[in-house]
C-alpha positions as a Python dict, from the first residue, in 0.01 Angstrom:
ca = {
    (1, 'M'): (0, 0, 0),
    (2, 'Q'): (178, 140, -304),
    (3, 'R'): (448, -131, -277),
    (4, 'S'): (178, -401, -263),
    (5, 'M'): (12, -261, -572),
    (6, 'V'): (346, -255, -753),
    (7, 'V'): (418, -616, -659),
    (8, 'R'): (74, -726, -782),
    (9, 'A'): (129, -536, -1105),
    (10, 'V'): (467, -701, -1156),
    (11, 'W'): (323, -1048, -1096),
    (12, 'A'): (36, -975, -1331),
    (13, 'G'): (287, -877, -1595),
    (14, 'V'): (489, -1195, -1538),
    (15, 'A'): (175, -1407, -1561),
    (16, 'G'): (78, -1232, -1882),
    (17, 'V'): (419, -1297, -2036),
    (18, 'A'): (406, -1659, -1918),
    (19, 'G'): (67, -1698, -2084),
    (20, 'I'): (201, -1560, -2409),
    (21, 'V'): (504, -1790, -2394),
    (22, 'A'): (287, -2092, -2310),
    (23, 'S'): (53, -2022, -2599),
    (24, 'A'): (352, -1981, -2828),
    (25, 'V'): (484, -2328, -2749),
    (26, 'E'): (149, -2513, -2749),
    (27, 'P'): (137, -2769, -3028),
    (28, 'P'): (-78, -2654, -3318),
    (29, 'R'): (-427, -2791, -3343),
    (30, 'P'): (-480, -3048, -3619),
    (31, 'A'): (-558, -2879, -3949),
    (32, 'K'): (-746, -3028, -4240),
    (33, 'N'): (-977, -2890, -4504),
    (34, 'L'): (-1309, -3072, -4491),
    (35, 'I'): (-1533, -3103, -4797),
    (36, 'L'): (-1843, -3144, -4577),
    (37, 'P'): (-1950, -3024, -4232),
    (38, 'G'): (-1770, -3211, -3959),
    (39, 'E'): (-1485, -3199, -3713),
    (40, 'V'): (-1108, -3221, -3722),
    (41, 'F'): (-950, -3363, -3409),
    (42, 'E'): (-645, -3549, -3286),
    (43, 'V'): (-627, -3916, -3197),
    (44, 'A'): (-308, -4096, -3092),
    (45, 'G'): (-109, -3795, -3204),
    (46, 'R'): (-252, -3802, -3557),
    (47, 'T'): (-498, -3584, -3740),
    (48, 'A'): (-844, -3736, -3772),
    (49, 'F'): (-1173, -3616, -3913),
    (50, 'I'): (-1541, -3696, -3909),
    (51, 'F'): (-1821, -3594, -4142),
    (52, 'T'): (-2118, -3577, -3908),
    (53, 'P'): (-2481, -3621, -4009),
    (54, 'A'): (-2685, -3314, -3915),
    (55, 'E'): (-2924, -3533, -3718),
    (56, 'R'): (-3025, -3892, -3680),
    (57, 'A'): (-3216, -4029, -3974),
    (58, 'G'): (-3589, -4070, -3920),
    (59, 'D'): (-3556, -4446, -3883),
    (60, 'E'): (-3257, -4422, -3646),
    (61, 'P'): (-3333, -4546, -3290),
    (62, 'I'): (-3182, -4308, -3035),
    (63, 'D'): (-3072, -4592, -2807),
    (64, 'R'): (-2851, -4763, -3067),
    (65, 'P'): (-2490, -4681, -3156),
    (66, 'R'): (-2469, -4456, -3459),
    (67, 'P'): (-2351, -4606, -3791),
    (68, 'W'): (-2030, -4491, -3955),
    (69, 'I'): (-1781, -4562, -4231),
    (70, 'L'): (-1406, -4590, -4176),
    (71, 'Y'): (-1241, -4411, -4469),
    (72, 'A'): (-895, -4449, -4624),
    (73, 'P'): (-661, -4303, -4720),
    (74, 'T'): (-695, -4002, -4494),
    (75, 'L'): (-421, -3771, -4619),
    (76, 'P'): (-401, -3391, -4649),
    (77, 'A'): (-573, -3407, -4988),
    (78, 'Y'): (-824, -3683, -4912),
    (79, 'P'): (-1120, -3713, -4904),
    (80, 'D'): (-1136, -3468, -5194),
    (81, 'N'): (-1411, -3281, -5379),
    (82, 'A'): (-1450, -3562, -5633),
    (83, 'E'): (-1602, -3768, -5351),
    (84, 'A'): (-1833, -3496, -5216),
    (85, 'W'): (-2155, -3637, -5364),
    (86, 'M'): (-2084, -3981, -5225),
    (87, 'H'): (-2013, -3860, -4873),
    (88, 'E'): (-2322, -3640, -4884),
    (89, 'Q'): (-2530, -3951, -4950),
    (90, 'F'): (-2378, -4116, -4645),
    (91, 'T'): (-2441, -3826, -4409),
    (92, 'K'): (-2793, -3765, -4546),
    (93, 'A'): (-2867, -4128, -4463),
    (94, 'G'): (-2748, -4072, -4106),
    (95, 'V'): (-2411, -4242, -4155),
    (96, 'A'): (-2096, -4064, -4040),
    (97, 'V'): (-1760, -4094, -4218),
    (98, 'A'): (-1432, -4084, -4025),
    (99, 'G'): (-1065, -4140, -4094),
    (100, 'V'): (-721, -4088, -3944),
    (101, 'D'): (-408, -3972, -4124),
    (102, 'T'): (-146, -4245, -4106),
    (103, 'G'): (72, -4108, -4382),
    (104, 'E'): (177, -4350, -4651),
    (105, 'S'): (131, -4658, -4435),
    (106, 'Y'): (27, -4889, -4724),
    (107, 'G'): (-162, -5138, -4510),
    (108, 'S'): (111, -5180, -4251),
    (109, 'S'): (59, -5238, -3880),
    (110, 'A'): (121, -4868, -3812),
    (111, 'G'): (-189, -4783, -4012),
    (112, 'V'): (-395, -5052, -3844),
    (113, 'N'): (-284, -4932, -3501),
    (114, 'A'): (-390, -4576, -3577),
    (115, 'A'): (-725, -4700, -3708),
    (116, 'E'): (-770, -4892, -3384),
    (117, 'A'): (-721, -4569, -3189),
    (118, 'L'): (-977, -4392, -3408),
    (119, 'H'): (-1217, -4682, -3370),
    (120, 'A'): (-1190, -4662, -2990),
    (121, 'E'): (-1258, -4288, -3001),
    (122, 'M'): (-1561, -4334, -3227),
    (123, 'V'): (-1705, -4600, -2998),
    (124, 'R'): (-1646, -4367, -2702),
    (125, 'R'): (-1849, -4104, -2888),
    (126, 'G'): (-2141, -4340, -2929),
    (127, 'Y'): (-2069, -4484, -3273),
    (128, 'A'): (-2096, -4849, -3368),
    (129, 'K'): (-1827, -5105, -3292),
    (130, 'K'): (-1865, -5248, -3642),
    (131, 'P'): (-1826, -4984, -3914),
    (132, 'A'): (-1826, -5031, -4286),
    (133, 'V'): (-1494, -4948, -4452),
    (134, 'L'): (-1422, -4757, -4773),
    (135, 'G'): (-1085, -4757, -4946),
    (136, 'R'): (-1008, -4548, -5251),
    (137, 'S'): (-699, -4631, -5458),
    (138, 'R'): (-412, -4704, -5219),
    (139, 'G'): (-669, -4675, -4942),
    (140, 'G'): (-764, -5028, -5043),
    (141, 'L'): (-448, -5146, -4867),
    (142, 'W'): (-560, -4970, -4548),
    (143, 'A'): (-916, -5104, -4579),
    (144, 'S'): (-823, -5466, -4651),
    (145, 'A'): (-557, -5465, -4380),
    (146, 'W'): (-822, -5353, -4132),
    (147, 'A'): (-1064, -5624, -4247),
    (148, 'I'): (-792, -5887, -4210),
    (149, 'A'): (-681, -5765, -3867),
    (150, 'H'): (-1036, -5712, -3740),
    (151, 'P'): (-1295, -5904, -3940),
    (152, 'E'): (-1517, -5903, -3631),
    (153, 'L'): (-1522, -5521, -3648),
    (154, 'T'): (-1584, -5493, -4022),
    (155, 'A'): (-1941, -5469, -4150),
    (156, 'G'): (-1829, -5465, -4513),
    (157, 'V'): (-1565, -5316, -4740),
    (158, 'G'): (-1617, -5083, -5034),
    (159, 'G'): (-1356, -4995, -5291),
    (160, 'I'): (-1295, -4738, -5564),
    (161, 'Y'): (-1018, -4873, -5791),
    (162, 'P'): (-852, -5011, -5476),
    (163, 'V'): (-504, -5151, -5428),
    (164, 'Y'): (-488, -5484, -5248),
    (165, 'D'): (-137, -5583, -5355),
    (166, 'W'): (143, -5337, -5284),
    (167, 'R'): (360, -5522, -5536),
    (168, 'T'): (147, -5359, -5808),
    (169, 'Y'): (132, -5018, -5638),
    (170, 'P'): (337, -4849, -5502),
    (171, 'G'): (581, -5140, -5536),
    (172, 'A'): (795, -5301, -5268),
    (173, 'D'): (1064, -5033, -5297),
    (174, 'K'): (824, -4759, -5184),
    (175, 'A'): (613, -4966, -4947),
    (176, 'A'): (908, -5112, -4755),
    (177, 'A'): (966, -4808, -4533),
    (178, 'A'): (609, -4825, -4403),
    (179, 'Y'): (671, -5183, -4294),
    (180, 'G'): (1011, -5108, -4142),
    (181, 'V'): (1197, -5358, -4358),
    (182, 'S'): (1399, -5359, -4679),
    (183, 'A'): (1228, -5404, -5014),
    (184, 'T'): (1392, -5745, -5045),
    (185, 'E'): (1260, -5859, -4707),
    (186, 'L'): (915, -5717, -4774),
    (187, 'T'): (892, -5911, -5099),
    (188, 'A'): (1014, -6228, -4930),
    (189, 'R'): (748, -6187, -4660),
    (190, 'A'): (462, -6107, -4897),
    (191, 'N'): (260, -6408, -4780),
    (192, 'E'): (268, -6260, -4432),
    (193, 'L'): (252, -5886, -4504),
    (194, 'C'): (68, -5832, -4833),
    (195, 'P'): (-310, -5791, -4787),
    (196, 'I'): (-409, -5985, -5099),
    (197, 'E'): (-209, -6284, -4977),
    (198, 'R'): (-406, -6289, -4651),
    (199, 'I'): (-749, -6194, -4781),
    (200, 'A'): (-872, -6548, -4708),
    (201, 'V'): (-896, -6435, -4343),
    (202, 'A'): (-1167, -6187, -4442),
    (203, 'A'): (-1334, -6441, -4671),
    (204, 'E'): (-1351, -6705, -4399),
    (205, 'A'): (-1510, -6445, -4170),
    (206, 'S'): (-1766, -6367, -4443),
    (207, 'V'): (-1672, -5999, -4476),
    (208, 'P'): (-1855, -5872, -4789),
    (209, 'F'): (-1700, -5646, -5053),
    (210, 'C'): (-1842, -5409, -5314),
    (211, 'I'): (-1587, -5266, -5557),
    (212, 'I'): (-1585, -5051, -5868),
    (213, 'H'): (-1270, -5074, -6082),
    (214, 'G'): (-1184, -4978, -6439),
    (215, 'D'): (-1059, -5243, -6680),
    (216, 'A'): (-818, -4993, -6841),
    (217, 'D'): (-646, -4900, -6515),
    (218, 'T'): (-269, -4907, -6565),
    (219, 'V'): (-184, -4750, -6226),
    (220, 'V'): (-373, -5005, -6016),
    (221, 'P'): (-443, -5292, -6256),
    (222, 'L'): (-779, -5464, -6214),
    (223, 'G'): (-643, -5817, -6254),
    (224, 'P'): (-401, -5851, -5960),
    (225, 'N'): (-610, -5636, -5728),
    (226, 'S'): (-992, -5635, -5732),
    (227, 'A'): (-1028, -5929, -5970),
    (228, 'E'): (-774, -6129, -5770),
    (229, 'L'): (-968, -6060, -5450),
    (230, 'Q'): (-1285, -6186, -5614),
    (231, 'K'): (-1097, -6495, -5738),
    (232, 'R'): (-968, -6575, -5390),
    (233, 'Y'): (-1312, -6532, -5235),
    (234, 'R'): (-1449, -6776, -5492),
    (235, 'A'): (-1172, -7022, -5407),
    (236, 'A'): (-1282, -6998, -5043),
    (237, 'G'): (-1642, -7069, -5142),
    (238, 'K'): (-1747, -6709, -5064),
    (239, 'G'): (-1766, -6566, -5414),
    (240, 'D'): (-2122, -6446, -5360),
    (241, 'L'): (-1990, -6196, -5102),
    (242, 'V'): (-1799, -5993, -5362),
    (243, 'T'): (-1972, -5754, -5598),
    (244, 'L'): (-1723, -5634, -5857),
    (245, 'I'): (-1844, -5358, -6088),
    (246, 'V'): (-1611, -5329, -6387),
    (247, 'A'): (-1609, -4985, -6549),
    (248, 'E'): (-1535, -5061, -6914),
    (249, 'G'): (-1269, -4846, -7076),
    (250, 'Q'): (-1197, -4655, -6755),
    (251, 'G'): (-857, -4607, -6597),
    (252, 'H'): (-735, -4455, -6273),
    (253, 'S'): (-913, -4124, -6313),
    (254, 'F'): (-1167, -3875, -6185),
    (255, 'W'): (-1440, -4021, -6404),
    (256, 'E'): (-1764, -3927, -6229),
    (257, 'G'): (-1898, -4280, -6244),
    (258, 'F'): (-1648, -4393, -5982),
    (259, 'F'): (-1779, -4142, -5730),
    (260, 'H'): (-2149, -4154, -5820),
    (261, 'C'): (-2174, -4531, -5800),
    (262, 'Q'): (-2515, -4590, -5645),
    (263, 'P'): (-2468, -4965, -5579),
    (264, 'L'): (-2150, -4889, -5383),
    (265, 'V'): (-2320, -4612, -5186),
    (266, 'D'): (-2621, -4833, -5109),
    (267, 'F'): (-2396, -5120, -5003),
    (268, 'L'): (-2196, -4909, -4757),
    (269, 'I'): (-2504, -4746, -4605),
    (270, 'A'): (-2680, -5080, -4565),
    (271, 'R'): (-2378, -5253, -4415),
    (272, 'A'): (-2308, -4968, -4173),
    (273, 'K'): (-2669, -4962, -4053),
    (274, 'E'): (-2728, -5336, -4031),
    (275, 'N'): (-2424, -5429, -3825),
    (276, 'R'): (-2437, -5251, -3492),
}
């Protein structure tokens, strides 16, 4: 009897040590500071987040997929506190916001693939197949690349001083690694790989845009980015689908007007809710 008790004690000790060792080698859970109530989770090996509405809005049918906004760029610092008011308006209206960290993917296929994995997870959770998309700054490359790759899954695209041409920011030298090619090759393949050069795909699919951009922006110039997108939509006969709000005298900054833009907020909420 005593020997049996000793054996059980030994095995219990071994199991306890094994449990400690196992917990020590478990991969860490995704970590991200959220500016609003929500959830941090992992999708396709990447950190993702969702800002969840507290409850369905009063006009939200319980038998319909829930509306949401695909946000970019999801990075350790983004979304940040400057955007808190805007995201609060979304969640108060019953619209979730979700994103996945793809690093500095600059609109490449790696970023699109990760967004596809997030999209599948959101649909599995009962969210709509056709979200609206919001891209801030370089997030515009992510957002436009998604709209080009999946216009059928894009309810509309919003932008806050967005980049649509990586030749203007961050430049081919920095963007090349994300595309797995040299800067020279990336530049030579701009017609194939640069979102602004393929934006006609989104225009032909009638994907609407609402953008706010400063006319004094020297980091992401208005002309070759947001204004060029509007120009190309007009050339495709779809100019009425682009609302471009030009913030006079504003650059690439934390000016409150960029993040308290009611027309942009209203556009994204309406598009998210109307296209499920």
